[in-house]
């Protein structure tokens, strides 16, 4: 039985807490949030103590591991305090939107032998993982092209969230950067990005973009394309397509049902896509938790590491710099 | 170069004539119709002589073969006169809607060594033929169940046509009876039919039905289901599904394009199905003509025979009798 | 918080118990099984007391409702004892394979005001329910044809289970009979069945069949086809297709992922279908439990009733009688 | 009746000739090729005179229009001589692989009032045209992203052909550049390309590439991605996906049949894609001819112009330059 303290019980933290509570070999024992009602709401739902005092959670005997789901700009602090308290950590992505702070955190972490898993949930999606597995098993020979379609539904997040999110590349594309690394099994070494403001004036006002296309290449010469949008009227569009000498493997979108409709205005009409990550990646979030529990139980290191989080951010930075300078950017991971 | 005389240049005959005219090794030289303007219209389109005198066509030196597409109740006469004239025959289905007349025709044909191919065009459809080939090649082992969905688009044909068509079973189901025999490679020995009037009052007025479900079995114990409707609002629904120990092979509907649409009211929406047989089975009609030409050129017998036409009608009669008596009907092909 | 006693903790009962344990507003407090280790295994997994004494469970204060998942031939006894104990009941299908015993049970139940929900889980499947909802909402106008494909994966169940299961029609087709009633919103009044032995000699040895095709009609003239097999090599094939004047709504199979593969031997290849009911109907079983909890909480009667179970069995009996007599069978529900 | 002279009766010219011969309102009267047997082979197939003397064809009274399908490096000469002869021209793409020669040709053409249609056949494909029409009709609002997948089957063309083809960007990508302009309704103004050698050493030996990814942007801020490969083991992969505020329209691949297979190793398996352009774009080539005939008959200008050919080449040049310099390239069409 792995007992979790949830650090941050907003929307995502609350979701994680409820998933953990359903696991036969895990439980939530503590919930922390700076807003007391958040901590209490989640705590009651999962039978856990609620607190606004982080030290109470980190010092509790009945906390074997923590899940960090606070606002992004507090992740580094939470990681360091949890590491200091000796708790295994599952931390939502990104580590931080400021690569300097990530590097500092990395330096400080050297003092601890911390177990830190980054929350790249999409790696655990059965469809995307099926693509990764097929590529890793050599089904299509050497990977030559990877096409990632990743478009959020609308409307865009509230302005307050957009202001702190780091912008499209660090907030959204970062997931696709991780997916690219995951499926390709190689780190991209050069990135070029084009982007535009098409969705909502708020993005331009914040100096951000809402629509983007990226191309990257790896040392082996594999090419990768990512396209992003902040607004999709048919749901959350999430696809991965891997191409090589031996063929192609694709992961397609998930829908609430397998119903199809035929009528005078069209045939084979399917449901709208699932709305957003909470619905679309429900199974992935559960598989992520199970993987975290399993690695700890087995005494093994995490399958998604701090370094994975750092490298995805470095790639997001490279995409942003490419967009800003209108030049391809070489990626330096050292 | 095989030179055709077209006997009957209504809608179907005209279509056949134009397809023949496109073949590099075939031509239409004569067009016969009782309505002079029909004969002339098609004749002009394909560069052929037009006539209202059947003997002129049957006696012409530049007619190597005939295609019969006159009204069904004249097929027997046209077959016998063409056979007497020594011309290879491609005759539209059905031979006749009256089984007695078919038996008489069969008897009289014994006097000739006629080449007669029946116009079961669906056998030549690349998708349905793909199912047949897969079954014949043993891909699914012994065939255990066959499900045929065969629904005409609406509106129903004009009353005048319905009056002479022989009713749903002899006019429409007969195609599915042939498809069942074609894919199963066995003759059904027992038939049960349920039917209803759901589409248009005209069917009940004529003592006909517009909606039907049939089950049949073969000597080996394979089972077959056919469902028919006279009105489908999303196009011409034509599917064949073969099931056996080794799996399933299905032929699905054809559409004008491979466009899919995604929007707020549904995703993956495809075109409506092709409207009716002229559009849906265009490739099949051409393959049928090519098969006819090829068998004659090779000095081989037809691949779809008078006997195929007779047996499909016997099965249609059995379905009708089953519906009328509400009893399963054993089929006697002798 | 609704506290369940699980009566029978074999494979299905164990699955139900684990699903109940995950619900925030439900818990399993008692597990009964005649095999002590079964009761204990499930009890430990969900934090419930284990017993081989049914009275202990039925008499417990902390049991608000029971779920019956014992062998079919004990369902009637379990229903009556639970009803006598005043517990709301969720009972696996069928009530019994002997219609006489079902009628007796029905008679005896008149003494109690029992809440009994029958376990027709497929009604709660999001895809099949989507078809039902579309039909009920008038999307396709009057229903004219319903086609139900329902094929179990192989290998067939062990002989011991087959001996007591009541045969294909009462064990498997009964689900489809319920689906037909559910989607059509009408009770079929006539049934005709063909069947065969194609899958395994054990079925013939037991006087049972393994492959079947059924047609039925309702008072309004709607027609229904069901096809069944005891062995499908590509997984559990479960489809429902409703056709009417306004179009068609279909529910298609579910798969573990949305991966598609393209290679030299074929394109668009999808996963095998989910293996069997535990995997395929996982979401339906959970929705069924939620519906049961919700109706009790709201003080409303069950959505799937004892009478639904009785009528589905009457239809299964009719199909069996039709097969045995090779005659259509009129259905009498009184 | 529009009478064609075919200039160049290699593989493509022969295909065009046969398609023209099938049109009721067109005929092939002359076939020219420098290889006499080519001219004769096609001439015999379509009932046309064969010649190795281009002047004979261009001077013939019974030639109303010409179709140019000679090797690319002779297109300019053939266009100019045909224009001088006053014949309407349908010329295969590209005009030339050398933009200087195209500009010269453009200059010289000012002396004639020539009808010149460029052979961008894909514009006439019913699926791609469906995407264009949907976008043009405002179905998805303003276009925001366009993704073009365009991968040739293998093996690569013979070395001799590759040597003269102008390289991947001018030979293959040029079709996608035209498709981008066609669907977007705007000219891209900036292009960035990454490319690699993954398929066959011959490409590197020739200083060419075999795998490429491109991103482009238009004045309105719409983004476009193109990916290309010279070798696809599952057939000719040709897809177009347009995305905007109102949704997405996609054109998918065509297959020889609508057969799907289900078995123990996978389900829903479709045929391999059609092999290459002759098979995949058969309907498009016919629609292209019909459009050419129709515009001439109506006295209207061509729907695909010399300028379209020039602009697609300018974009291909920009992609090549971007790849060579590893810099985004601004496009100048003046």
mmCIF file of N, CA and C in Angstrom, chain B residues 111-217:
data_model
loop_
_atom_site.group_PDB
_atom_site.id
_atom_site.type_symbol
_atom_site.label_atom_id
_atom_site.label_comp_id
_atom_site.label_asym_id
_atom_site.label_seq_id
_atom_site.Cartn_x
_atom_site.Cartn_y
_atom_site.Cartn_z
ATOM 1 N N UNK B 111 -32.137 -27.132 -77.865
ATOM 2 C CA UNK B 111 -31.971 -27.275 -79.314
ATOM 3 C C UNK B 111 -30.745 -26.508 -79.837
ATOM 4 N N UNK B 112 -30.257 -25.595 -79.028
ATOM 5 C CA UNK B 112 -29.131 -24.762 -79.477
ATOM 6 C C UNK B 112 -27.935 -24.984 -78.556
ATOM 7 N N UNK B 113 -26.787 -24.709 -79.096
ATOM 8 C CA UNK B 113 -25.599 -24.755 -78.238
ATOM 9 C C UNK B 113 -25.234 -23.313 -77.888
ATOM 10 N N UNK B 114 -26.173 -22.660 -77.195
ATOM 11 C CA UNK B 114 -26.039 -21.206 -77.023
ATOM 12 C C UNK B 114 -25.073 -20.829 -75.907
ATOM 13 N N UNK B 115 -24.338 -19.741 -76.142
ATOM 14 C CA UNK B 115 -23.511 -19.103 -75.110
ATOM 15 C C UNK B 115 -24.384 -18.031 -74.463
ATOM 16 N N UNK B 116 -24.808 -18.282 -73.221
ATOM 17 C CA UNK B 116 -25.669 -17.310 -72.534
ATOM 18 C C UNK B 116 -25.065 -16.943 -71.197
ATOM 19 N N UNK B 117 -24.766 -15.671 -71.040
ATOM 20 C CA UNK B 117 -24.274 -15.181 -69.748
ATOM 21 C C UNK B 117 -25.366 -14.343 -69.105
ATOM 22 N N UNK B 118 -25.646 -14.623 -67.820
ATOM 23 C CA UNK B 118 -26.667 -13.842 -67.104
ATOM 24 C C UNK B 118 -26.026 -12.616 -66.460
ATOM 25 N N UNK B 119 -26.765 -11.529 -66.434
ATOM 26 C CA UNK B 119 -26.225 -10.244 -65.989
ATOM 27 C C UNK B 119 -26.220 -10.037 -64.486
ATOM 28 N N UNK B 120 -25.619 -10.956 -63.751
ATOM 29 C CA UNK B 120 -25.461 -10.725 -62.314
ATOM 30 C C UNK B 120 -24.193 -9.904 -62.107
ATOM 31 N N UNK B 121 -24.337 -8.605 -62.333
ATOM 32 C CA UNK B 121 -23.196 -7.697 -62.351
ATOM 33 C C UNK B 121 -22.435 -7.661 -61.037
ATOM 34 N N UNK B 122 -23.147 -7.893 -59.919
ATOM 35 C CA UNK B 122 -22.482 -7.706 -58.628
ATOM 36 C C UNK B 122 -21.334 -8.696 -58.418
ATOM 37 N N UNK B 123 -21.395 -9.819 -59.125
ATOM 38 C CA UNK B 123 -20.281 -10.776 -59.020
ATOM 39 C C UNK B 123 -18.965 -10.152 -59.460
ATOM 40 N N UNK B 124 -19.054 -9.094 -60.267
ATOM 41 C CA UNK B 124 -17.852 -8.496 -60.835
ATOM 42 C C UNK B 124 -17.408 -7.245 -60.080
ATOM 43 N N UNK B 125 -18.143 -6.903 -59.045
ATOM 44 C CA UNK B 125 -17.734 -5.765 -58.226
ATOM 45 C C UNK B 125 -16.423 -6.112 -57.512
ATOM 46 N N UNK B 126 -15.423 -5.212 -57.532
ATOM 47 C CA UNK B 126 -14.129 -5.583 -56.929
ATOM 48 C C UNK B 126 -14.241 -5.895 -55.439
ATOM 49 N N UNK B 127 -15.167 -5.275 -54.749
ATOM 50 C CA UNK B 127 -15.272 -5.526 -53.306
ATOM 51 C C UNK B 127 -15.982 -6.848 -53.030
ATOM 52 N N UNK B 128 -17.136 -7.070 -53.648
ATOM 53 C CA UNK B 128 -17.831 -8.343 -53.425
ATOM 54 C C UNK B 128 -16.983 -9.506 -53.951
ATOM 55 N N UNK B 129 -16.342 -9.299 -55.102
ATOM 56 C CA UNK B 129 -15.483 -10.352 -55.650
ATOM 57 C C UNK B 129 -14.306 -10.635 -54.716
ATOM 58 N N UNK B 130 -13.857 -9.590 -54.020
ATOM 59 C CA UNK B 130 -12.792 -9.790 -53.041
ATOM 60 C C UNK B 130 -13.229 -10.709 -51.909
ATOM 61 N N UNK B 131 -14.492 -10.586 -51.497
ATOM 62 C CA UNK B 131 -15.013 -11.490 -50.466
ATOM 63 C C UNK B 131 -15.077 -12.911 -51.009
ATOM 64 N N UNK B 132 -15.639 -13.050 -52.188
ATOM 65 C CA UNK B 132 -15.724 -14.371 -52.814
ATOM 66 C C UNK B 132 -14.337 -15.019 -52.923
ATOM 67 N N UNK B 133 -13.366 -14.246 -53.414
ATOM 68 C CA UNK B 133 -12.026 -14.789 -53.604
ATOM 69 C C UNK B 133 -11.409 -15.211 -52.274
ATOM 70 N N UNK B 134 -11.577 -14.354 -51.265
ATOM 71 C CA UNK B 134 -11.027 -14.694 -49.953
ATOM 72 C C UNK B 134 -11.628 -15.989 -49.424
ATOM 73 N N UNK B 135 -12.938 -16.142 -49.566
ATOM 74 C CA UNK B 135 -13.604 -17.370 -49.107
ATOM 75 C C UNK B 135 -13.109 -18.558 -49.935
ATOM 76 N N UNK B 136 -13.075 -18.390 -51.248
ATOM 77 C CA UNK B 136 -12.665 -19.493 -52.124
ATOM 78 C C UNK B 136 -11.215 -19.898 -51.872
ATOM 79 N N UNK B 137 -10.385 -18.948 -51.484
ATOM 80 C CA UNK B 137 -8.980 -19.240 -51.194
ATOM 81 C C UNK B 137 -8.763 -19.799 -49.801
ATOM 82 N N UNK B 138 -9.848 -19.979 -49.067
ATOM 83 C CA UNK B 138 -9.735 -20.585 -47.748
ATOM 84 C C UNK B 138 -9.277 -19.643 -46.656
ATOM 85 N N UNK B 139 -9.318 -18.366 -46.899
ATOM 86 C CA UNK B 139 -8.830 -17.417 -45.891
ATOM 87 C C UNK B 139 -9.557 -17.518 -44.563
ATOM 88 N N UNK B 140 -10.830 -17.843 -44.602
ATOM 89 C CA UNK B 140 -11.580 -17.921 -43.335
ATOM 90 C C UNK B 140 -12.014 -19.351 -43.052
ATOM 91 N N UNK B 141 -11.373 -20.313 -43.691
ATOM 92 C CA UNK B 141 -11.771 -21.709 -43.479
ATOM 93 C C UNK B 141 -13.169 -21.937 -44.026
ATOM 94 N N UNK B 142 -13.864 -22.938 -43.495
ATOM 95 C CA UNK B 142 -15.235 -23.188 -43.950
ATOM 96 C C UNK B 142 -16.110 -21.983 -43.628
ATOM 97 N N UNK B 143 -16.906 -21.608 -44.586
ATOM 98 C CA UNK B 143 -17.846 -20.506 -44.373
ATOM 99 C C UNK B 143 -18.947 -20.982 -43.430
ATOM 100 N N UNK B 144 -19.226 -20.215 -42.408
ATOM 101 C CA UNK B 144 -20.257 -20.610 -41.438
ATOM 102 C C UNK B 144 -21.473 -19.689 -41.476
ATOM 103 N N UNK B 145 -21.232 -18.403 -41.689
ATOM 104 C CA UNK B 145 -22.356 -17.458 -41.766
ATOM 105 C C UNK B 145 -22.061 -16.428 -42.846
ATOM 106 N N UNK B 146 -23.101 -16.069 -43.570
ATOM 107 C CA UNK B 146 -22.998 -15.024 -44.585
ATOM 108 C C UNK B 146 -24.123 -14.031 -44.324
ATOM 109 N N UNK B 147 -23.770 -12.754 -44.249
ATOM 110 C CA UNK B 147 -24.780 -11.720 -44.014
ATOM 111 C C UNK B 147 -24.740 -10.741 -45.184
ATOM 112 N N UNK B 148 -25.849 -10.636 -45.891
ATOM 113 C CA UNK B 148 -25.934 -9.746 -47.050
ATOM 114 C C UNK B 148 -26.920 -8.622 -46.751
ATOM 115 N N UNK B 149 -26.411 -7.397 -46.795
ATOM 116 C CA UNK B 149 -27.257 -6.219 -46.621
ATOM 117 C C UNK B 149 -27.432 -5.593 -47.996
ATOM 118 N N UNK B 150 -28.676 -5.416 -48.410
ATOM 119 C CA UNK B 150 -28.922 -4.965 -49.777
ATOM 120 C C UNK B 150 -30.163 -4.095 -49.784
ATOM 121 N N UNK B 151 -29.918 -2.799 -49.756
ATOM 122 C CA UNK B 151 -31.032 -1.849 -49.594
ATOM 123 C C UNK B 151 -30.968 -0.806 -50.700
ATOM 124 N N UNK B 152 -32.031 -0.720 -51.444
ATOM 125 C CA UNK B 152 -32.104 0.266 -52.517
ATOM 126 C C UNK B 152 -32.311 1.659 -51.941
ATOM 127 N N UNK B 153 -31.836 2.672 -52.650
ATOM 128 C CA UNK B 153 -32.163 4.033 -52.246
ATOM 129 C C UNK B 153 -33.631 4.309 -52.573
ATOM 130 N N UNK B 154 -34.165 5.403 -52.120
ATOM 131 C CA UNK B 154 -35.509 5.807 -52.484
ATOM 132 C C UNK B 154 -35.421 6.905 -53.511
ATOM 133 N N UNK B 155 -36.515 7.414 -54.019
ATOM 134 C CA UNK B 155 -37.860 6.873 -53.800
ATOM 135 C C UNK B 155 -38.040 5.571 -54.564
ATOM 136 N N UNK B 156 -39.131 4.834 -54.275
ATOM 137 C CA UNK B 156 -39.382 3.579 -54.986
ATOM 138 C C UNK B 156 -39.587 3.824 -56.486
ATOM 139 N N UNK B 157 -39.361 2.814 -57.292
ATOM 140 C CA UNK B 157 -39.603 2.947 -58.739
ATOM 141 C C UNK B 157 -41.058 3.325 -59.008
ATOM 142 N N UNK B 158 -41.339 3.861 -60.192
ATOM 143 C CA UNK B 158 -42.721 4.207 -60.561
ATOM 144 C C UNK B 158 -43.629 2.971 -60.516
ATOM 145 N N UNK B 159 -44.892 3.206 -60.245
ATOM 146 C CA UNK B 159 -45.867 2.130 -60.110
ATOM 147 C C UNK B 159 -45.879 1.207 -61.321
ATOM 148 N N UNK B 160 -45.734 1.771 -62.519
ATOM 149 C CA UNK B 160 -45.789 0.951 -63.734
ATOM 150 C C UNK B 160 -44.673 -0.087 -63.734
ATOM 151 N N UNK B 161 -43.526 0.326 -63.270
ATOM 152 C CA UNK B 161 -42.399 -0.613 -63.207
ATOM 153 C C UNK B 161 -42.623 -1.637 -62.114
ATOM 154 N N UNK B 162 -43.121 -1.182 -60.976
ATOM 155 C CA UNK B 162 -43.361 -2.107 -59.862
ATOM 156 C C UNK B 162 -44.376 -3.182 -60.251
ATOM 157 N N UNK B 163 -45.356 -2.784 -61.048
ATOM 158 C CA UNK B 163 -46.410 -3.747 -61.427
ATOM 159 C C UNK B 163 -45.850 -4.950 -62.178
ATOM 160 N N UNK B 164 -44.828 -4.719 -62.983
ATOM 161 C CA UNK B 164 -44.285 -5.794 -63.818
ATOM 162 C C UNK B 164 -43.011 -6.429 -63.286
ATOM 163 N N UNK B 165 -42.525 -5.947 -62.149
ATOM 164 C CA UNK B 165 -41.169 -6.353 -61.742
ATOM 165 C C UNK B 165 -41.139 -7.707 -61.042
ATOM 166 N N UNK B 166 -42.314 -8.235 -60.708
ATOM 167 C CA UNK B 166 -42.319 -9.536 -60.042
ATOM 168 C C UNK B 166 -42.266 -9.445 -58.532
ATOM 169 N N UNK B 167 -42.216 -8.224 -58.022
ATOM 170 C CA UNK B 167 -42.191 -8.042 -56.574
ATOM 171 C C UNK B 167 -40.779 -8.044 -56.030
ATOM 172 N N UNK B 168 -40.674 -7.609 -54.747
ATOM 173 C CA UNK B 168 -39.372 -7.437 -54.107
ATOM 174 C C UNK B 168 -38.464 -8.662 -54.249
ATOM 175 N N UNK B 169 -39.027 -9.850 -54.005
ATOM 176 C CA UNK B 169 -38.164 -11.038 -53.974
ATOM 177 C C UNK B 169 -37.577 -11.370 -55.351
ATOM 178 N N UNK B 170 -38.420 -11.250 -56.396
ATOM 179 C CA UNK B 170 -37.949 -11.625 -57.738
ATOM 180 C C UNK B 170 -37.166 -10.502 -58.410
ATOM 181 N N UNK B 171 -37.364 -9.274 -57.932
ATOM 182 C CA UNK B 171 -36.744 -8.126 -58.593
ATOM 183 C C UNK B 171 -35.444 -7.713 -57.905
ATOM 184 N N UNK B 172 -35.472 -7.702 -56.601
ATOM 185 C CA UNK B 172 -34.326 -7.199 -55.838
ATOM 186 C C UNK B 172 -33.568 -8.334 -55.159
ATOM 187 N N UNK B 173 -34.283 -9.135 -54.397
ATOM 188 C CA UNK B 173 -33.622 -10.205 -53.641
ATOM 189 C C UNK B 173 -32.899 -11.172 -54.551
ATOM 190 N N UNK B 174 -33.349 -11.298 -55.775
ATOM 191 C CA UNK B 174 -32.724 -12.255 -56.697
ATOM 192 C C UNK B 174 -31.221 -11.993 -56.834
ATOM 193 N N UNK B 175 -30.818 -10.724 -56.815
ATOM 194 C CA UNK B 175 -29.388 -10.393 -56.845
ATOM 195 C C UNK B 175 -28.670 -10.967 -55.620
ATOM 196 N N UNK B 176 -29.324 -10.868 -54.473
ATOM 197 C CA UNK B 176 -28.714 -11.335 -53.229
ATOM 198 C C UNK B 176 -28.698 -12.857 -53.186
ATOM 199 N N UNK B 177 -29.712 -13.473 -53.783
ATOM 200 C CA UNK B 177 -29.723 -14.933 -53.878
ATOM 201 C C UNK B 177 -28.532 -15.392 -54.721
ATOM 202 N N UNK B 178 -28.289 -14.679 -55.801
ATOM 203 C CA UNK B 178 -27.124 -15.038 -56.614
ATOM 204 C C UNK B 178 -25.831 -14.793 -55.844
ATOM 205 N N UNK B 179 -25.764 -13.684 -55.138
ATOM 206 C CA UNK B 179 -24.554 -13.391 -54.346
ATOM 207 C C UNK B 179 -24.331 -14.480 -53.294
ATOM 208 N N UNK B 180 -25.411 -14.935 -52.664
ATOM 209 C CA UNK B 180 -25.287 -16.002 -51.663
ATOM 210 C C UNK B 180 -24.700 -17.260 -52.295
ATOM 211 N N UNK B 181 -25.248 -17.668 -53.440
ATOM 212 C CA UNK B 181 -24.740 -18.860 -54.122
ATOM 213 C C UNK B 181 -23.285 -18.663 -54.545
ATOM 214 N N UNK B 182 -22.973 -17.463 -55.025
ATOM 215 C CA UNK B 182 -21.638 -17.135 -55.530
ATOM 216 C C UNK B 182 -20.592 -17.233 -54.407
ATOM 217 N N UNK B 183 -20.887 -16.617 -53.271
ATOM 218 C CA UNK B 183 -19.895 -16.584 -52.183
ATOM 219 C C UNK B 183 -19.843 -17.911 -51.448
ATOM 220 N N UNK B 184 -21.005 -18.535 -51.236
ATOM 221 C CA UNK B 184 -21.041 -19.764 -50.442
ATOM 222 C C UNK B 184 -20.487 -20.961 -51.214
ATOM 223 N N UNK B 185 -20.612 -20.923 -52.527
ATOM 224 C CA UNK B 185 -20.172 -22.076 -53.309
ATOM 225 C C UNK B 185 -21.046 -23.293 -53.086
ATOM 226 N N UNK B 186 -22.260 -23.051 -52.615
ATOM 227 C CA UNK B 186 -23.227 -24.121 -52.329
ATOM 228 C C UNK B 186 -24.618 -23.560 -52.583
ATOM 229 N N UNK B 187 -25.563 -24.426 -52.869
ATOM 230 C CA UNK B 187 -26.945 -23.980 -53.044
ATOM 231 C C UNK B 187 -27.727 -24.112 -51.741
ATOM 232 N N UNK B 188 -28.350 -23.034 -51.305
ATOM 233 C CA UNK B 188 -29.235 -23.122 -50.137
ATOM 234 C C UNK B 188 -30.330 -24.166 -50.371
ATOM 235 N N UNK B 189 -30.700 -24.859 -49.308
ATOM 236 C CA UNK B 189 -31.728 -25.899 -49.452
ATOM 237 C C UNK B 189 -32.997 -25.588 -48.672
ATOM 238 N N UNK B 190 -32.953 -24.540 -47.873
ATOM 239 C CA UNK B 190 -34.166 -24.167 -47.143
ATOM 240 C C UNK B 190 -34.136 -22.660 -46.902
ATOM 241 N N UNK B 191 -35.316 -22.059 -47.012
ATOM 242 C CA UNK B 191 -35.430 -20.602 -46.963
ATOM 243 C C UNK B 191 -36.599 -20.217 -46.067
ATOM 244 N N UNK B 192 -36.388 -19.204 -45.227
ATOM 245 C CA UNK B 192 -37.495 -18.635 -44.473
ATOM 246 C C UNK B 192 -37.442 -17.120 -44.620
ATOM 247 N N UNK B 193 -38.597 -16.513 -44.855
ATOM 248 C CA UNK B 193 -38.644 -15.061 -45.077
ATOM 249 C C UNK B 193 -39.715 -14.393 -44.229
ATOM 250 N N UNK B 194 -39.349 -13.253 -43.669
ATOM 251 C CA UNK B 194 -40.333 -12.346 -43.066
ATOM 252 C C UNK B 194 -40.293 -11.063 -43.889
ATOM 253 N N UNK B 195 -41.427 -10.402 -44.003
ATOM 254 C CA UNK B 195 -41.441 -9.175 -44.794
ATOM 255 C C UNK B 195 -42.507 -8.241 -44.252
ATOM 256 N N UNK B 196 -42.436 -6.985 -44.690
ATOM 257 C CA UNK B 196 -43.361 -5.977 -44.163
ATOM 258 C C UNK B 196 -43.549 -4.857 -45.166
ATOM 259 N N UNK B 197 -44.580 -4.091 -44.935
ATOM 260 C CA UNK B 197 -44.842 -2.880 -45.719
ATOM 261 C C UNK B 197 -44.576 -1.675 -44.845
ATOM 262 N N UNK B 198 -43.479 -1.030 -45.101
ATOM 263 C CA UNK B 198 -43.079 0.093 -44.263
ATOM 264 C C UNK B 198 -42.758 1.343 -45.066
ATOM 265 N N UNK B 199 -42.514 1.200 -46.350
ATOM 266 C CA UNK B 199 -41.900 2.270 -47.122
ATOM 267 C C UNK B 199 -42.918 3.155 -47.826
ATOM 268 N N UNK B 200 -43.848 2.534 -48.527
ATOM 269 C CA UNK B 200 -44.771 3.298 -49.380
ATOM 270 C C UNK B 200 -46.028 2.456 -49.579
ATOM 271 N N UNK B 201 -47.199 3.106 -49.526
ATOM 272 C CA UNK B 201 -48.461 2.345 -49.664
ATOM 273 C C UNK B 201 -48.552 1.589 -50.994
ATOM 274 N N UNK B 202 -47.837 2.053 -52.010
ATOM 275 C CA UNK B 202 -47.970 1.428 -53.331
ATOM 276 C C UNK B 202 -47.632 -0.070 -53.282
ATOM 277 N N UNK B 203 -46.719 -0.428 -52.426
ATOM 278 C CA UNK B 203 -46.322 -1.834 -52.372
ATOM 279 C C UNK B 203 -47.473 -2.707 -51.872
ATOM 280 N N UNK B 204 -48.131 -2.261 -50.831
ATOM 281 C CA UNK B 204 -49.265 -3.029 -50.314
ATOM 282 C C UNK B 204 -50.384 -3.077 -51.353
ATOM 283 N N UNK B 205 -50.591 -1.964 -52.019
ATOM 284 C CA UNK B 205 -51.649 -1.928 -53.042
ATOM 285 C C UNK B 205 -51.411 -2.976 -54.128
ATOM 286 N N UNK B 206 -50.132 -3.216 -54.426
ATOM 287 C CA UNK B 206 -49.797 -4.197 -55.467
ATOM 288 C C UNK B 206 -49.625 -5.611 -54.903
ATOM 289 N N UNK B 207 -49.911 -5.773 -53.618
ATOM 290 C CA UNK B 207 -49.715 -7.093 -53.013
ATOM 291 C C UNK B 207 -48.247 -7.436 -52.845
ATOM 292 N N UNK B 208 -47.434 -6.413 -52.865
ATOM 293 C CA UNK B 208 -45.992 -6.600 -52.751
ATOM 294 C C UNK B 208 -45.540 -6.167 -51.346
ATOM 295 N N UNK B 209 -44.275 -6.384 -51.024
ATOM 296 C CA UNK B 209 -43.682 -5.916 -49.771
ATOM 297 C C UNK B 209 -42.487 -5.019 -50.101
ATOM 298 N N UNK B 210 -42.017 -4.265 -49.097
ATOM 299 C CA UNK B 210 -40.911 -3.338 -49.348
ATOM 300 C C UNK B 210 -39.730 -3.522 -48.408
ATOM 301 N N UNK B 211 -39.897 -4.372 -47.417
ATOM 302 C CA UNK B 211 -38.886 -4.587 -46.392
ATOM 303 C C UNK B 211 -38.869 -6.084 -46.095
ATOM 304 N N UNK B 212 -37.686 -6.698 -46.091
ATOM 305 C CA UNK B 212 -37.676 -8.152 -45.886
ATOM 306 C C UNK B 212 -36.414 -8.620 -45.177
ATOM 307 N N UNK B 213 -36.573 -9.703 -44.438
ATOM 308 C CA UNK B 213 -35.437 -10.408 -43.823
ATOM 309 C C UNK B 213 -35.584 -11.891 -44.111
ATOM 310 N N UNK B 214 -34.492 -12.486 -44.543
ATOM 311 C CA UNK B 214 -34.492 -13.885 -44.968
ATOM 312 C C UNK B 214 -33.397 -14.619 -44.226
ATOM 313 N N UNK B 215 -33.645 -15.882 -43.886
ATOM 314 C CA UNK B 215 -32.556 -16.769 -43.449
ATOM 315 C C UNK B 215 -32.608 -18.032 -44.308
ATOM 316 N N UNK B 216 -31.434 -18.594 -44.573
ATOM 317 C CA UNK B 216 -31.334 -19.789 -45.422
ATOM 318 C C UNK B 216 -30.247 -20.692 -44.859
ATOM 319 N N UNK B 217 -30.313 -21.970 -45.228
ATOM 320 C CA UNK B 217 -29.199 -22.854 -44.874
ATOM 321 C C UNK B 217 -28.814 -23.729 -46.058
#
